[in-house]
Amino acid sequence: MDPYAPLADARERLKQLQRDAHQTAAETARIAARIEQATYSAWSAGREVRVTLGPDALIQGVEFTPHAMRTAPRALAAATMDAHRRAVALLRASVDEAVREAPASVGDLSGAVAAAAHEMLPAADEPPDVRR
C-alpha cells in the first residue's frame, strides 16, 4: 500500500472543498446582485400614492396622484403607509424567491439571508408593536 495515499486523498478533498467554496461564493454573488439591482414600487389600495423602495428597503421615491391632493391628511398618511407596506412586501417576496431558487450549494447561507430579511422586513400583517 502507498504510504502517501492518505495525503493524496486529503489534497484532493481540499481541492474539492475549494471548488465548492468558489461555486458557493459565485452563487451567493448572483443572488445578491439579483436583489440589489431591483427597486420595488407599490400603490396604495386607493391608488393615491406610490412608494418606491431600493434594495436596502429605503424609500427612493413617493408619487402622489392628483386625487391624493384632495384627500384628507390622515387618509393620505394611511394611504402612504399602505403603499409602503405593500412595497416592503414586494421586497420581502423577492428575497424569499431568490433564496428559494438558490442551489443547494448555498444551503445554510440562503437560510441566514432569509432570516435576516424577515427580521429587517416585517410582514405586513404583523402588528406595529411586534416590529423592531
JSON list of N, CA and C in Angstrom, two decimals, residues 45-79:
[
{"chain": "A", "resi": 45, "resn": "ALA", "atom": "N", "xyz": [-53.95, 51.08, -1.73]},
{"chain": "A", "resi": 45, "resn": "ALA", "atom": "CA", "xyz": [-55.17, 50.40, -2.18]},
{"chain": "A", "resi": 45, "resn": "ALA", "atom": "C", "xyz": [-56.04, 51.32, -3.04]},
{"chain": "A", "resi": 46, "resn": "GLY", "atom": "N", "xyz": [-56.12, 52.60, -2.67]},
{"chain": "A", "resi": 46, "resn": "GLY", "atom": "CA", "xyz": [-56.93, 53.55, -3.44]},
{"chain": "A", "resi": 46, "resn": "GLY", "atom": "C", "xyz": [-56.17, 54.22, -4.58]},
{"chain": "A", "resi": 47, "resn": "ARG", "atom": "N", "xyz": [-54.93, 53.84, -4.78]},
{"chain": "A", "resi": 47, "resn": "ARG", "atom": "CA", "xyz": [-54.06, 54.36, -5.84]},
{"chain": "A", "resi": 47, "resn": "ARG", "atom": "C", "xyz": [-53.83, 55.87, -5.73]},
{"chain": "A", "resi": 48, "resn": "GLU", "atom": "N", "xyz": [-53.79, 56.37, -4.49]},
{"chain": "A", "resi": 48, "resn": "GLU", "atom": "CA", "xyz": [-53.47, 57.78, -4.29]},
{"chain": "A", "resi": 48, "resn": "GLU", "atom": "C", "xyz": [-51.96, 58.01, -4.25]},
{"chain": "A", "resi": 49, "resn": "VAL", "atom": "N", "xyz": [-51.24, 56.99, -3.77]},
{"chain": "A", "resi": 49, "resn": "VAL", "atom": "CA", "xyz": [-49.80, 57.13, -3.51]},
{"chain": "A", "resi": 49, "resn": "VAL", "atom": "C", "xyz": [-49.06, 55.89, -4.01]},
{"chain": "A", "resi": 50, "resn": "ARG", "atom": "N", "xyz": [-47.88, 56.14, -4.58]},
{"chain": "A", "resi": 50, "resn": "ARG", "atom": "CA", "xyz": [-46.99, 55.02, -4.94]},
{"chain": "A", "resi": 50, "resn": "ARG", "atom": "C", "xyz": [-45.66, 55.26, -4.23]},
{"chain": "A", "resi": 51, "resn": "VAL", "atom": "N", "xyz": [-45.18, 54.23, -3.55]},
{"chain": "A", "resi": 51, "resn": "VAL", "atom": "CA", "xyz": [-43.90, 54.28, -2.84]},
{"chain": "A", "resi": 51, "resn": "VAL", "atom": "C", "xyz": [-42.93, 53.33, -3.55]},
{"chain": "A", "resi": 52, "resn": "THR", "atom": "N", "xyz": [-41.71, 53.82, -3.77]},
{"chain": "A", "resi": 52, "resn": "THR", "atom": "CA", "xyz": [-40.66, 53.01, -4.37]},
{"chain": "A", "resi": 52, "resn": "THR", "atom": "C", "xyz": [-39.53, 52.83, -3.36]},
{"chain": "A", "resi": 53, "resn": "LEU", "atom": "N", "xyz": [-39.15, 51.58, -3.16]},
{"chain": "A", "resi": 53, "resn": "LEU", "atom": "CA", "xyz": [-38.06, 51.24, -2.25]},
{"chain": "A", "resi": 53, "resn": "LEU", "atom": "C", "xyz": [-36.86, 50.74, -3.04]},
{"chain": "A", "resi": 54, "resn": "GLY", "atom": "N", "xyz": [-35.69, 51.00, -2.51]},
{"chain": "A", "resi": 54, "resn": "GLY", "atom": "CA", "xyz": [-34.48, 50.41, -3.06]},
{"chain": "A", "resi": 54, "resn": "GLY", "atom": "C", "xyz": [-34.26, 49.05, -2.44]},
{"chain": "A", "resi": 55, "resn": "PRO", "atom": "N", "xyz": [-33.23, 48.34, -2.88]},
{"chain": "A", "resi": 55, "resn": "PRO", "atom": "CA", "xyz": [-32.96, 47.01, -2.34]},
{"chain": "A", "resi": 55, "resn": "PRO", "atom": "C", "xyz": [-32.59, 47.02, -0.86]},
{"chain": "A", "resi": 56, "resn": "ASP", "atom": "N", "xyz": [-32.23, 48.18, -0.35]},
{"chain": "A", "resi": 56, "resn": "ASP", "atom": "CA", "xyz": [-31.89, 48.32, 1.07]},
{"chain": "A", "resi": 56, "resn": "ASP", "atom": "C", "xyz": [-33.11, 48.67, 1.91]},
{"chain": "A", "resi": 57, "resn": "ALA", "atom": "N", "xyz": [-34.28, 48.67, 1.29]},
{"chain": "A", "resi": 57, "resn": "ALA", "atom": "CA", "xyz": [-35.57, 48.97, 1.93]},
{"chain": "A", "resi": 57, "resn": "ALA", "atom": "C", "xyz": [-35.75, 50.44, 2.27]},
{"chain": "A", "resi": 58, "resn": "LEU", "atom": "N", "xyz": [-34.86, 51.29, 1.79]},
{"chain": "A", "resi": 58, "resn": "LEU", "atom": "CA", "xyz": [-35.02, 52.72, 2.00]},
{"chain": "A", "resi": 58, "resn": "LEU", "atom": "C", "xyz": [-35.89, 53.30, 0.89]},
{"chain": "A", "resi": 59, "resn": "ILE", "atom": "N", "xyz": [-36.69, 54.29, 1.24]},
{"chain": "A", "resi": 59, "resn": "ILE", "atom": "CA", "xyz": [-37.58, 54.91, 0.26]},
{"chain": "A", "resi": 59, "resn": "ILE", "atom": "C", "xyz": [-36.77, 55.69, -0.75]},
{"chain": "A", "resi": 60, "resn": "GLN", "atom": "N", "xyz": [-36.99, 55.38, -2.02]},
{"chain": "A", "resi": 60, "resn": "GLN", "atom": "CA", "xyz": [-36.33, 56.11, -3.11]},
{"chain": "A", "resi": 60, "resn": "GLN", "atom": "C", "xyz": [-37.25, 57.13, -3.75]},
{"chain": "A", "resi": 61, "resn": "GLY", "atom": "N", "xyz": [-38.54, 56.92, -3.58]},
{"chain": "A", "resi": 61, "resn": "GLY", "atom": "CA", "xyz": [-39.46, 57.87, -4.18]},
{"chain": "A", "resi": 61, "resn": "GLY", "atom": "C", "xyz": [-40.88, 57.69, -3.68]},
{"chain": "A", "resi": 62, "resn": "VAL", "atom": "N", "xyz": [-41.62, 58.78, -3.70]},
{"chain": "A", "resi": 62, "resn": "VAL", "atom": "CA", "xyz": [-43.03, 58.78, -3.35]},
{"chain": "A", "resi": 62, "resn": "VAL", "atom": "C", "xyz": [-43.74, 59.60, -4.41]},
{"chain": "A", "resi": 63, "resn": "GLU", "atom": "N", "xyz": [-44.77, 59.03, -4.99]},
{"chain": "A", "resi": 63, "resn": "GLU", "atom": "CA", "xyz": [-45.53, 59.71, -6.04]},
{"chain": "A", "resi": 63, "resn": "GLU", "atom": "C", "xyz": [-46.98, 59.86, -5.59]},
{"chain": "A", "resi": 64, "resn": "PHE", "atom": "N", "xyz": [-47.49, 61.07, -5.69]},
{"chain": "A", "resi": 64, "resn": "PHE", "atom": "CA", "xyz": [-48.88, 61.33, -5.32]},
{"chain": "A", "resi": 64, "resn": "PHE", "atom": "C", "xyz": [-49.67, 61.64, -6.58]},
{"chain": "A", "resi": 65, "resn": "THR", "atom": "N", "xyz": [-50.85, 61.07, -6.69]},
{"chain": "A", "resi": 65, "resn": "THR", "atom": "CA", "xyz": [-51.72, 61.36, -7.83]},
{"chain": "A", "resi": 65, "resn": "THR", "atom": "C", "xyz": [-52.49, 62.65, -7.54]},
{"chain": "A", "resi": 66, "resn": "PRO", "atom": "N", "xyz": [-53.11, 63.24, -8.55]},
{"chain": "A", "resi": 66, "resn": "PRO", "atom": "CA", "xyz": [-53.93, 64.43, -8.30]},
{"chain": "A", "resi": 66, "resn": "PRO", "atom": "C", "xyz": [-55.03, 64.17, -7.26]},
{"chain": "A", "resi": 67, "resn": "HIS", "atom": "N", "xyz": [-55.55, 62.95, -7.26]},
{"chain": "A", "resi": 67, "resn": "HIS", "atom": "CA", "xyz": [-56.58, 62.60, -6.27]},
{"chain": "A", "resi": 67, "resn": "HIS", "atom": "C", "xyz": [-56.03, 62.71, -4.84]},
{"chain": "A", "resi": 68, "resn": "ALA", "atom": "N", "xyz": [-54.75, 62.42, -4.66]},
{"chain": "A", "resi": 68, "resn": "ALA", "atom": "CA", "xyz": [-54.14, 62.49, -3.33]},
{"chain": "A", "resi": 68, "resn": "ALA", "atom": "C", "xyz": [-54.21, 63.90, -2.76]},
{"chain": "A", "resi": 69, "resn": "MET", "atom": "N", "xyz": [-54.15, 64.90, -3.62]},
{"chain": "A", "resi": 69, "resn": "MET", "atom": "CA", "xyz": [-54.17, 66.29, -3.15]},
{"chain": "A", "resi": 69, "resn": "MET", "atom": "C", "xyz": [-55.53, 66.69, -2.60]},
{"chain": "A", "resi": 70, "resn": "ARG", "atom": "N", "xyz": [-56.55, 65.91, -2.93]},
{"chain": "A", "resi": 70, "resn": "ARG", "atom": "CA", "xyz": [-57.90, 66.18, -2.42]},
{"chain": "A", "resi": 70, "resn": "ARG", "atom": "C", "xyz": [-58.26, 65.25, -1.26]},
{"chain": "A", "resi": 71, "resn": "THR", "atom": "N", "xyz": [-57.29, 64.50, -0.79]},
{"chain": "A", "resi": 71, "resn": "THR", "atom": "CA", "xyz": [-57.51, 63.52, 0.28]},
{"chain": "A", "resi": 71, "resn": "THR", "atom": "C", "xyz": [-57.17, 64.16, 1.62]},
{"chain": "A", "resi": 72, "resn": "ALA", "atom": "N", "xyz": [-57.95, 63.83, 2.63]},
{"chain": "A", "resi": 72, "resn": "ALA", "atom": "CA", "xyz": [-57.71, 64.35, 3.98]},
{"chain": "A", "resi": 72, "resn": "ALA", "atom": "C", "xyz": [-56.32, 63.90, 4.46]},
{"chain": "A", "resi": 73, "resn": "PRO", "atom": "N", "xyz": [-55.65, 64.73, 5.25]},
{"chain": "A", "resi": 73, "resn": "PRO", "atom": "CA", "xyz": [-54.29, 64.41, 5.69]},
{"chain": "A", "resi": 73, "resn": "PRO", "atom": "C", "xyz": [-54.12, 63.04, 6.35]},
{"chain": "A", "resi": 74, "resn": "ARG", "atom": "N", "xyz": [-55.02, 62.69, 7.25]},
{"chain": "A", "resi": 74, "resn": "ARG", "atom": "CA", "xyz": [-54.91, 61.37, 7.91]},
{"chain": "A", "resi": 74, "resn": "ARG", "atom": "C", "xyz": [-55.10, 60.24, 6.91]},
{"chain": "A", "resi": 75, "resn": "ALA", "atom": "N", "xyz": [-56.04, 60.42, 6.00]},
{"chain": "A", "resi": 75, "resn": "ALA", "atom": "CA", "xyz": [-56.27, 59.38, 4.99]},
{"chain": "A", "resi": 75, "resn": "ALA", "atom": "C", "xyz": [-55.07, 59.27, 4.06]},
{"chain": "A", "resi": 76, "resn": "LEU", "atom": "N", "xyz": [-54.45, 60.40, 3.74]},
{"chain": "A", "resi": 76, "resn": "LEU", "atom": "CA", "xyz": [-53.27, 60.39, 2.88]},
{"chain": "A", "resi": 76, "resn": "LEU", "atom": "C", "xyz": [-52.09, 59.72, 3.60]},
{"chain": "A", "resi": 77, "resn": "ALA", "atom": "N", "xyz": [-51.96, 59.99, 4.89]},
{"chain": "A", "resi": 77, "resn": "ALA", "atom": "CA", "xyz": [-50.90, 59.33, 5.67]},
{"chain": "A", "resi": 77, "resn": "ALA", "atom": "C", "xyz": [-51.12, 57.82, 5.70]},
{"chain": "A", "resi": 78, "resn": "ALA", "atom": "N", "xyz": [-52.37, 57.42, 5.89]},
{"chain": "A", "resi": 78, "resn": "ALA", "atom": "CA", "xyz": [-52.69, 55.99, 5.91]},
{"chain": "A", "resi": 78, "resn": "ALA", "atom": "C", "xyz": [-52.42, 55.36, 4.55]},
{"chain": "A", "resi": 79, "resn": "ALA", "atom": "N", "xyz": [-52.76, 56.08, 3.48]},
{"chain": "A", "resi": 79, "resn": "ALA", "atom": "CA", "xyz": [-52.51, 55.57, 2.13]},
{"chain": "A", "resi": 79, "resn": "ALA", "atom": "C", "xyz": [-51.01, 55.43, 1.87]}
]
